[in-house]
């Protein structure tokens, strides 16, 4: 197989130092070392050893043409470039020692490869992290959608329960006590739904702060009117500073939600005494304090009280354990902080909501709210909802104010009423069986009608509210319906 | 009958070429990665269909350099492509080298998808595997660490070279 290519050899002294030359004869290896070869460490085969034992790399060579094998690793420390040169009938195999260059190259290459491997590892970790993040975001969004859907579904029957119980209570029924229980529990359920929805949104990162000017007195009044029945039920004083003549620029909806959660908790965990709401301002912050004379928070719980599902077990009051967690999330979302300032078994607790003062914005012009009865007298209101109970509830709430009321359960009836009557304002649910409220806007366009249309929907985010307005809705009313909110929104749109 | 055949291992750096050779020759595995510079040679005698075959195994450094492989692939009889299942980018070398040296498509070849012991960390997808199949050579999931399919792969190539 190996041609007898080498009959004799001629060593060129010019091969110089560091070269190791072999004259090839497959039958008889003749080996000579020249110069100060670094390859002296290689055990030179004796004269009778085949060159292929020494350099097995050559076993498969045909030796028909010149070739070069760079950086041939003879062993771990010795490396050479192999050159095969054929000149007339004489062939030369030249081994050029590259051990020193090899050491340096190996060092740099090892460093470069190790560096590359580390970078790849980090890159993969970053990719995995990004994938996990995307998966988590998607799952949070799906969860938020599920929570929103559930809240909507729960909100519709709750609107009926709350509305009718409120209506019956206002009519001084014989069963006032029982009605109060129903109403109080419905309010509790409403808070739970609101908190669950906010929890879902905060987990999905889906809300934005909406600043507006609000009077501190009004804000406290709203909280007190919402929670007064609960406080009275426990014979607690629920009080705020009598009159705070100050308008502040804050995210009212979120602030009210946080303060309702804090005050509601304070009422739950206070058995006697009072719950007090205080407000103060510093150069940088607005500070709301909720002070109670309740059972206090155990020292070991004080650090974890804002974690989800943490609750004080001592009290038999109902609670989901996410109220404070959501409140803190909300506080952070509006740029503020929520903390337990003080708590003891003897004196009760002080929670503080601290909101940074926002940069001055154009102050909201206070709306001139005229007398609702005057505004709606003789006006035609069309109420559209595919839930008969809700239709009846709204009718019962609004009829005493002098509205001329029309009701429709679906789009077909809505269109008939719009065609045959002069309607001044429309109040509609979004989902209308097979259709939705956008179809009413389309119908109005087709009929060339311009009527204010108010949409009732479950706890919409500000982004969703804004998108509804882009679709052509004049205003959005949050469900479960509050009688006061319904009247205020209708009034605002009637005087526009 | 005696034959000597030149076998070259090709793959990106750190895919496990040297470890596969070490496992095949001496049934050893070292955890520490040491990059190869140039080429290391090992030989293995195998008996295939009464033929005594000397496999001269060229473990070629995996660094990417223009024309880097040309010196080493001259006169090659069999190729072993080594890819890393945890590193899909290591699959790109197949197309790069096949395009720059088209004649190697005629050489008997097998392909190891190495590091099968880390199968939980594999990042290859079905598309990568389908693309490999289009090259028409045996593809084996291997592990230089456990020895999985190492002998089978080298022996398969030995059979291809003598047939």
PDB file of N, CA, C and O in Angstrom, chain A residues 1 56-57 59-61 65-73 76 102 105-106 109-110 113-114 116-117 120 123-124 127-128 131, chain B residues 4-6 12-14 33-41 43 45 54 56 58 61-63 71-72 74 77 86-87 89 123:
ATOM      1  N   UNK A   1       0.824  -1.210   0.000  1.00  0.00           N
ATOM      2  CA  UNK A   1       0.000   0.000   0.000  1.00  0.00           C
ATOM      3  C   UNK A   1       0.861   1.263   0.000  1.00  0.00           C
ATOM      4  O   UNK A   1       0.569   2.235  -0.675  1.00  0.00           O
ATOM      5  N   UNK A  56       1.600   7.119  13.347  1.00  0.00           N
ATOM      6  CA  UNK A  56       0.501   6.356  12.745  1.00  0.00           C
ATOM      7  C   UNK A  56      -0.386   7.207  11.843  1.00  0.00           C
ATOM      8  O   UNK A  56      -1.101   6.676  10.996  1.00  0.00           O
ATOM      9  N   UNK A  57      -0.279   8.499  12.008  1.00  0.00           N
ATOM     10  CA  UNK A  57      -1.068   9.409  11.166  1.00  0.00           C
ATOM     11  C   UNK A  57      -0.759   9.191   9.685  1.00  0.00           C
ATOM     12  O   UNK A  57      -1.575   9.472   8.816  1.00  0.00           O
ATOM     13  N   UNK A  59      -0.285   6.346   8.237  1.00  0.00           N
ATOM     14  CA  UNK A  59      -0.705   5.029   7.747  1.00  0.00           C
ATOM     15  C   UNK A  59      -1.625   5.079   6.537  1.00  0.00           C
ATOM     16  O   UNK A  59      -1.627   4.190   5.699  1.00  0.00           O
ATOM     17  N   UNK A  60      -2.423   6.112   6.489  1.00  0.00           N
ATOM     18  CA  UNK A  60      -3.405   6.168   5.403  1.00  0.00           C
ATOM     19  C   UNK A  60      -2.974   7.104   4.288  1.00  0.00           C
ATOM     20  O   UNK A  60      -3.744   7.396   3.378  1.00  0.00           O
ATOM     21  N   UNK A  61      -1.740   7.605   4.367  1.00  0.00           N
ATOM     22  CA  UNK A  61      -1.273   8.513   3.318  1.00  0.00           C
ATOM     23  C   UNK A  61      -0.812   7.727   2.095  1.00  0.00           C
ATOM     24  O   UNK A  61      -0.258   6.625   2.212  1.00  0.00           O
ATOM     25  N   UNK A  65       1.486  13.015  -3.402  1.00  0.00           N
ATOM     26  CA  UNK A  65       1.688  14.460  -3.581  1.00  0.00           C
ATOM     27  C   UNK A  65       2.096  15.093  -2.248  1.00  0.00           C
ATOM     28  O   UNK A  65       1.951  14.468  -1.186  1.00  0.00           O
ATOM     29  N   UNK A  66       2.578  16.323  -2.351  1.00  0.00           N
ATOM     30  CA  UNK A  66       3.009  17.031  -1.141  1.00  0.00           C
ATOM     31  C   UNK A  66       1.809  17.306  -0.240  1.00  0.00           C
ATOM     32  O   UNK A  66       0.696  17.510  -0.728  1.00  0.00           O
ATOM     33  N   UNK A  67       2.045  17.296   1.040  1.00  0.00           N
ATOM     34  CA  UNK A  67       0.963  17.679   1.955  1.00  0.00           C
ATOM     35  C   UNK A  67       1.527  18.286   3.240  1.00  0.00           C
ATOM     36  O   UNK A  67       2.731  18.209   3.516  1.00  0.00           O
ATOM     37  N   UNK A  68       0.585  18.877   3.985  1.00  0.00           N
ATOM     38  CA  UNK A  68       0.962  19.520   5.243  1.00  0.00           C
ATOM     39  C   UNK A  68      -0.107  19.206   6.291  1.00  0.00           C
ATOM     40  O   UNK A  68      -1.302  19.251   5.992  1.00  0.00           O
ATOM     41  N   UNK A  69       0.319  18.829   7.457  1.00  0.00           N
ATOM     42  CA  UNK A  69      -0.642  18.626   8.558  1.00  0.00           C
ATOM     43  C   UNK A  69      -0.237  19.574   9.691  1.00  0.00           C
ATOM     44  O   UNK A  69       0.766  19.341  10.372  1.00  0.00           O
ATOM     45  N   UNK A  70      -1.023  20.648   9.850  1.00  0.00           N
ATOM     46  CA  UNK A  70      -0.636  21.600  10.896  1.00  0.00           C
ATOM     47  C   UNK A  70      -1.003  21.108  12.289  1.00  0.00           C
ATOM     48  O   UNK A  70      -1.986  20.386  12.448  1.00  0.00           O
ATOM     49  N   UNK A  71      -0.226  21.510  13.246  1.00  0.00           N
ATOM     50  CA  UNK A  71      -0.493  21.242  14.664  1.00  0.00           C
ATOM     51  C   UNK A  71      -0.858  19.783  14.935  1.00  0.00           C
ATOM     52  O   UNK A  71      -1.918  19.471  15.473  1.00  0.00           O
ATOM     53  N   UNK A  72       0.047  18.898  14.560  1.00  0.00           N
ATOM     54  CA  UNK A  72      -0.181  17.488  14.856  1.00  0.00           C
ATOM     55  C   UNK A  72       0.289  17.218  16.288  1.00  0.00           C
ATOM     56  O   UNK A  72       1.438  17.474  16.649  1.00  0.00           O
ATOM     57  N   UNK A  73      -0.637  16.705  17.100  1.00  0.00           N
ATOM     58  CA  UNK A  73      -0.341  16.444  18.513  1.00  0.00           C
ATOM     59  C   UNK A  73       0.341  15.087  18.652  1.00  0.00           C
ATOM     60  O   UNK A  73      -0.319  14.053  18.572  1.00  0.00           O
ATOM     61  N   UNK A  76       0.678  14.965  24.654  1.00  0.00           N
ATOM     62  CA  UNK A  76       0.042  16.110  25.319  1.00  0.00           C
ATOM     63  C   UNK A  76       0.856  17.394  25.245  1.00  0.00           C
ATOM     64  O   UNK A  76       0.308  18.483  25.256  1.00  0.00           O
ATOM     65  N   UNK A 102       2.060  26.127  20.118  1.00  0.00           N
ATOM     66  CA  UNK A 102       0.883  25.348  20.515  1.00  0.00           C
ATOM     67  C   UNK A 102       0.441  25.704  21.938  1.00  0.00           C
ATOM     68  O   UNK A 102      -0.737  25.911  22.205  1.00  0.00           O
ATOM     69  N   UNK A 105      -1.196  29.046  21.854  1.00  0.00           N
ATOM     70  CA  UNK A 105      -2.479  28.970  21.133  1.00  0.00           C
ATOM     71  C   UNK A 105      -3.508  28.225  21.967  1.00  0.00           C
ATOM     72  O   UNK A 105      -4.663  28.632  22.064  1.00  0.00           O
ATOM     73  N   UNK A 106      -3.023  27.113  22.570  1.00  0.00           N
ATOM     74  CA  UNK A 106      -3.945  26.298  23.372  1.00  0.00           C
ATOM     75  C   UNK A 106      -4.521  27.119  24.522  1.00  0.00           C
ATOM     76  O   UNK A 106      -5.717  27.089  24.789  1.00  0.00           O
ATOM     77  N   UNK A 109      -6.931  29.682  23.112  1.00  0.00           N
ATOM     78  CA  UNK A 109      -8.139  29.024  22.589  1.00  0.00           C
ATOM     79  C   UNK A 109      -8.992  28.478  23.729  1.00  0.00           C
ATOM     80  O   UNK A 109     -10.218  28.579  23.702  1.00  0.00           O
ATOM     81  N   UNK A 110      -8.304  27.928  24.737  1.00  0.00           N
ATOM     82  CA  UNK A 110      -9.042  27.408  25.899  1.00  0.00           C
ATOM     83  C   UNK A 110      -9.828  28.536  26.567  1.00  0.00           C
ATOM     84  O   UNK A 110     -11.005  28.397  26.889  1.00  0.00           O
ATOM     85  N   UNK A 113     -12.723  29.561  24.319  1.00  0.00           N
ATOM     86  CA  UNK A 113     -13.813  28.576  24.325  1.00  0.00           C
ATOM     87  C   UNK A 113     -14.552  28.556  25.665  1.00  0.00           C
ATOM     88  O   UNK A 113     -15.775  28.507  25.707  1.00  0.00           O
ATOM     89  N   UNK A 114     -13.762  28.614  26.760  1.00  0.00           N
ATOM     90  CA  UNK A 114     -14.407  28.643  28.084  1.00  0.00           C
ATOM     91  C   UNK A 114     -15.321  29.860  28.184  1.00  0.00           C
ATOM     92  O   UNK A 114     -16.443  29.780  28.700  1.00  0.00           O
ATOM     93  N   UNK A 116     -16.690  31.442  25.698  1.00  0.00           N
ATOM     94  CA  UNK A 116     -17.843  31.215  24.816  1.00  0.00           C
ATOM     95  C   UNK A 116     -18.880  30.302  25.466  1.00  0.00           C
ATOM     96  O   UNK A 116     -20.083  30.536  25.371  1.00  0.00           O
ATOM     97  N   UNK A 117     -18.356  29.254  26.127  1.00  0.00           N
ATOM     98  CA  UNK A 117     -19.268  28.301  26.786  1.00  0.00           C
ATOM     99  C   UNK A 117     -20.040  29.011  27.896  1.00  0.00           C
ATOM    100  O   UNK A 117     -21.254  28.864  28.019  1.00  0.00           O
ATOM    101  N   UNK A 120     -22.618  31.231  26.343  1.00  0.00           N
ATOM    102  CA  UNK A 120     -23.752  30.437  25.845  1.00  0.00           C
ATOM    103  C   UNK A 120     -24.654  29.996  26.991  1.00  0.00           C
ATOM    104  O   UNK A 120     -25.870  29.994  26.860  1.00  0.00           O
ATOM    105  N   UNK A 123     -26.582  32.900  28.019  1.00  0.00           N
ATOM    106  CA  UNK A 123     -27.571  33.209  26.979  1.00  0.00           C
ATOM    107  C   UNK A 123     -28.768  32.265  27.122  1.00  0.00           C
ATOM    108  O   UNK A 123     -29.919  32.687  27.067  1.00  0.00           O
ATOM    109  N   UNK A 124     -28.448  30.963  27.337  1.00  0.00           N
ATOM    110  CA  UNK A 124     -29.532  29.981  27.476  1.00  0.00           C
ATOM    111  C   UNK A 124     -30.366  30.250  28.724  1.00  0.00           C
ATOM    112  O   UNK A 124     -31.585  30.166  28.702  1.00  0.00           O
ATOM    113  N   UNK A 127     -32.541  33.083  27.976  1.00  0.00           N
ATOM    114  CA  UNK A 127     -33.648  32.661  27.106  1.00  0.00           C
ATOM    115  C   UNK A 127     -34.709  31.905  27.913  1.00  0.00           C
ATOM    116  O   UNK A 127     -35.904  32.131  27.757  1.00  0.00           O
ATOM    117  N   UNK A 128     -34.208  31.005  28.774  1.00  0.00           N
ATOM    118  CA  UNK A 128     -35.143  30.223  29.603  1.00  0.00           C
ATOM    119  C   UNK A 128     -35.948  31.136  30.517  1.00  0.00           C
ATOM    120  O   UNK A 128     -37.153  30.952  30.700  1.00  0.00           O
ATOM    121  N   UNK A 131     -38.499  32.949  28.483  1.00  0.00           N
ATOM    122  CA  UNK A 131     -39.618  32.055  28.148  1.00  0.00           C
ATOM    123  C   UNK A 131     -40.530  31.870  29.365  1.00  0.00           C
ATOM    124  O   UNK A 131     -41.753  31.910  29.250  1.00  0.00           O
TER     125      UNK A 131
ATOM    126  N   UNK B   4      -6.263   0.153   6.169  1.00  0.00           N
ATOM    127  CA  UNK B   4      -6.172   1.323   7.060  1.00  0.00           C
ATOM    128  C   UNK B   4      -7.064   2.413   6.487  1.00  0.00           C
ATOM    129  O   UNK B   4      -7.013   2.685   5.285  1.00  0.00           O
ATOM    130  N   UNK B   5      -7.899   2.963   7.319  1.00  0.00           N
ATOM    131  CA  UNK B   5      -8.828   4.000   6.848  1.00  0.00           C
ATOM    132  C   UNK B   5      -8.723   5.236   7.734  1.00  0.00           C
ATOM    133  O   UNK B   5      -8.610   5.125   8.961  1.00  0.00           O
ATOM    134  N   UNK B   6      -8.818   6.358   7.073  1.00  0.00           N
ATOM    135  CA  UNK B   6      -8.741   7.636   7.797  1.00  0.00           C
ATOM    136  C   UNK B   6     -10.153   8.117   8.127  1.00  0.00           C
ATOM    137  O   UNK B   6     -10.992   8.260   7.249  1.00  0.00           O
ATOM    138  N   UNK B  12     -18.380  21.541  16.049  1.00  0.00           N
ATOM    139  CA  UNK B  12     -17.988  22.784  16.723  1.00  0.00           C
ATOM    140  C   UNK B  12     -17.189  22.475  17.976  1.00  0.00           C
ATOM    141  O   UNK B  12     -17.189  21.341  18.459  1.00  0.00           O
ATOM    142  N   UNK B  13     -16.567  23.486  18.518  1.00  0.00           N
ATOM    143  CA  UNK B  13     -15.805  23.272  19.746  1.00  0.00           C
ATOM    144  C   UNK B  13     -16.764  22.846  20.869  1.00  0.00           C
ATOM    145  O   UNK B  13     -17.942  23.203  20.862  1.00  0.00           O
ATOM    146  N   UNK B  14     -16.245  22.031  21.758  1.00  0.00           N
ATOM    147  CA  UNK B  14     -16.961  21.622  22.990  1.00  0.00           C
ATOM    148  C   UNK B  14     -18.198  20.765  22.745  1.00  0.00           C
ATOM    149  O   UNK B  14     -19.072  20.698  23.598  1.00  0.00           O
ATOM    150  N   UNK B  33     -13.222  20.078  30.489  1.00  0.00           N
ATOM    151  CA  UNK B  33     -13.127  20.361  29.057  1.00  0.00           C
ATOM    152  C   UNK B  33     -11.751  20.908  28.731  1.00  0.00           C
ATOM    153  O   UNK B  33     -11.278  21.863  29.343  1.00  0.00           O
ATOM    154  N   UNK B  34     -11.068  20.241  27.767  1.00  0.00           N
ATOM    155  CA  UNK B  34      -9.780  20.753  27.303  1.00  0.00           C
ATOM    156  C   UNK B  34      -9.855  20.872  25.792  1.00  0.00           C
ATOM    157  O   UNK B  34     -10.077  19.887  25.084  1.00  0.00           O
ATOM    158  N   UNK B  35      -9.694  22.096  25.327  1.00  0.00           N
ATOM    159  CA  UNK B  35      -9.869  22.334  23.892  1.00  0.00           C
ATOM    160  C   UNK B  35      -8.728  21.692  23.091  1.00  0.00           C
ATOM    161  O   UNK B  35      -7.582  21.644  23.549  1.00  0.00           O
ATOM    162  N   UNK B  36      -9.056  21.201  21.925  1.00  0.00           N
ATOM    163  CA  UNK B  36      -8.051  20.597  21.044  1.00  0.00           C
ATOM    164  C   UNK B  36      -7.534  21.667  20.092  1.00  0.00           C
ATOM    165  O   UNK B  36      -8.312  22.439  19.545  1.00  0.00           O
ATOM    166  N   UNK B  37      -6.220  21.686  19.925  1.00  0.00           N
ATOM    167  CA  UNK B  37      -5.638  22.574  18.915  1.00  0.00           C
ATOM    168  C   UNK B  37      -5.054  21.669  17.835  1.00  0.00           C
ATOM    169  O   UNK B  37      -4.344  20.709  18.143  1.00  0.00           O
ATOM    170  N   UNK B  38      -5.374  21.965  16.571  1.00  0.00           N
ATOM    171  CA  UNK B  38      -4.852  21.143  15.477  1.00  0.00           C
ATOM    172  C   UNK B  38      -5.538  19.798  15.405  1.00  0.00           C
ATOM    173  O   UNK B  38      -6.757  19.725  15.357  1.00  0.00           O
ATOM    174  N   UNK B  39      -4.739  18.727  15.443  1.00  0.00           N
ATOM    175  CA  UNK B  39      -5.327  17.399  15.308  1.00  0.00           C
ATOM    176  C   UNK B  39      -4.623  16.398  16.226  1.00  0.00           C
ATOM    177  O   UNK B  39      -3.411  16.460  16.392  1.00  0.00           O
ATOM    178  N   UNK B  40      -5.415  15.536  16.839  1.00  0.00           N
ATOM    179  CA  UNK B  40      -4.859  14.431  17.621  1.00  0.00           C
ATOM    180  C   UNK B  40      -5.235  13.141  16.912  1.00  0.00           C
ATOM    181  O   UNK B  40      -6.339  13.022  16.385  1.00  0.00           O
ATOM    182  N   UNK B  41      -4.305  12.219  16.928  1.00  0.00           N
ATOM    183  CA  UNK B  41      -4.544  10.976  16.199  1.00  0.00           C
ATOM    184  C   UNK B  41      -4.642   9.799  17.167  1.00  0.00           C
ATOM    185  O   UNK B  41      -3.863   9.703  18.112  1.00  0.00           O
ATOM    186  N   UNK B  43      -5.582   5.392  17.009  1.00  0.00           N
ATOM    187  CA  UNK B  43      -5.875   4.287  16.093  1.00  0.00           C
ATOM    188  C   UNK B  43      -6.654   3.210  16.831  1.00  0.00           C
ATOM    189  O   UNK B  43      -6.510   3.048  18.048  1.00  0.00           O
ATOM    190  N   UNK B  45      -8.010  -0.873  16.071  1.00  0.00           N
ATOM    191  CA  UNK B  45      -8.095  -2.019  15.159  1.00  0.00           C
ATOM    192  C   UNK B  45      -9.453  -2.686  15.356  1.00  0.00           C
ATOM    193  O   UNK B  45      -9.837  -2.971  16.488  1.00  0.00           O
ATOM    194  N   UNK B  54      -7.660  -0.947  10.373  1.00  0.00           N
ATOM    195  CA  UNK B  54      -7.040   0.035  11.265  1.00  0.00           C
ATOM    196  C   UNK B  54      -7.736   1.361  11.042  1.00  0.00           C
ATOM    197  O   UNK B  54      -7.633   1.943   9.963  1.00  0.00           O
ATOM    198  N   UNK B  56      -7.717   5.025  11.597  1.00  0.00           N
ATOM    199  CA  UNK B  56      -6.850   6.119  12.041  1.00  0.00           C
ATOM    200  C   UNK B  56      -7.775   7.321  12.263  1.00  0.00           C
ATOM    201  O   UNK B  56      -8.295   7.906  11.317  1.00  0.00           O
ATOM    202  N   UNK B  58      -8.851  10.866  13.238  1.00  0.00           N
ATOM    203  CA  UNK B  58      -8.360  12.247  13.313  1.00  0.00           C
ATOM    204  C   UNK B  58      -9.377  13.071  14.110  1.00  0.00           C
ATOM    205  O   UNK B  58     -10.483  13.330  13.647  1.00  0.00           O
ATOM    206  N   UNK B  61      -9.574  19.803  15.691  1.00  0.00           N
ATOM    207  CA  UNK B  61     -10.032  20.913  16.548  1.00  0.00           C
ATOM    208  C   UNK B  61     -11.307  21.521  16.002  1.00  0.00           C
ATOM    209  O   UNK B  61     -11.515  21.598  14.794  1.00  0.00           O
ATOM    210  N   UNK B  62     -12.134  21.966  16.915  1.00  0.00           N
ATOM    211  CA  UNK B  62     -13.450  22.460  16.498  1.00  0.00           C
ATOM    212  C   UNK B  62     -13.515  23.945  16.261  1.00  0.00           C
ATOM    213  O   UNK B  62     -14.591  24.472  16.040  1.00  0.00           O
ATOM    214  N   UNK B  63     -12.383  24.630  16.299  1.00  0.00           N
ATOM    215  CA  UNK B  63     -12.506  26.078  16.104  1.00  0.00           C
ATOM    216  C   UNK B  63     -12.819  26.377  14.645  1.00  0.00           C
ATOM    217  O   UNK B  63     -12.382  25.684  13.742  1.00  0.00           O
ATOM    218  N   UNK B  71      -6.947  21.097   5.160  1.00  0.00           N
ATOM    219  CA  UNK B  71      -5.698  20.365   5.383  1.00  0.00           C
ATOM    220  C   UNK B  71      -5.965  18.969   5.938  1.00  0.00           C
ATOM    221  O   UNK B  71      -5.273  18.018   5.624  1.00  0.00           O
ATOM    222  N   UNK B  72      -6.958  18.894   6.785  1.00  0.00           N
ATOM    223  CA  UNK B  72      -7.169  17.656   7.535  1.00  0.00           C
ATOM    224  C   UNK B  72      -8.045  16.637   6.807  1.00  0.00           C
ATOM    225  O   UNK B  72      -7.917  15.440   7.036  1.00  0.00           O
ATOM    226  N   UNK B  74      -8.124  15.936   3.673  1.00  0.00           N
ATOM    227  CA  UNK B  74      -7.520  15.352   2.473  1.00  0.00           C
ATOM    228  C   UNK B  74      -7.412  13.824   2.612  1.00  0.00           C
ATOM    229  O   UNK B  74      -6.900  13.331   3.600  1.00  0.00           O
ATOM    230  N   UNK B  77     -11.514   8.798   4.544  1.00  0.00           N
ATOM    231  CA  UNK B  77     -12.351   7.667   4.103  1.00  0.00           C
ATOM    232  C   UNK B  77     -13.713   7.637   4.792  1.00  0.00           C
ATOM    233  O   UNK B  77     -14.657   7.041   4.301  1.00  0.00           O
ATOM    234  N   UNK B  86     -27.514  19.848  23.263  1.00  0.00           N
ATOM    235  CA  UNK B  86     -27.873  20.980  24.137  1.00  0.00           C
ATOM    236  C   UNK B  86     -27.609  22.318  23.447  1.00  0.00           C
ATOM    237  O   UNK B  86     -27.905  23.362  23.999  1.00  0.00           O
ATOM    238  N   UNK B  87     -27.013  22.241  22.258  1.00  0.00           N
ATOM    239  CA  UNK B  87     -26.575  23.473  21.589  1.00  0.00           C
ATOM    240  C   UNK B  87     -26.987  23.452  20.114  1.00  0.00           C
ATOM    241  O   UNK B  87     -26.214  23.030  19.256  1.00  0.00           O
ATOM    242  N   UNK B  89     -27.032  25.493  17.864  1.00  0.00           N
ATOM    243  CA  UNK B  89     -26.147  26.206  16.929  1.00  0.00           C
ATOM    244  C   UNK B  89     -25.060  25.284  16.391  1.00  0.00           C
ATOM    245  O   UNK B  89     -24.489  25.536  15.333  1.00  0.00           O
ATOM    246  N   UNK B 123     -32.024  21.041  23.354  1.00  0.00           N
ATOM    247  CA  UNK B 123     -32.814  22.138  22.828  1.00  0.00           C
ATOM    248  C   UNK B 123     -33.089  21.962  21.341  1.00  0.00           C
ATOM    249  O   UNK B 123     -33.497  22.899  20.673  1.00  0.00           O
TER     250      UNK B 123
END
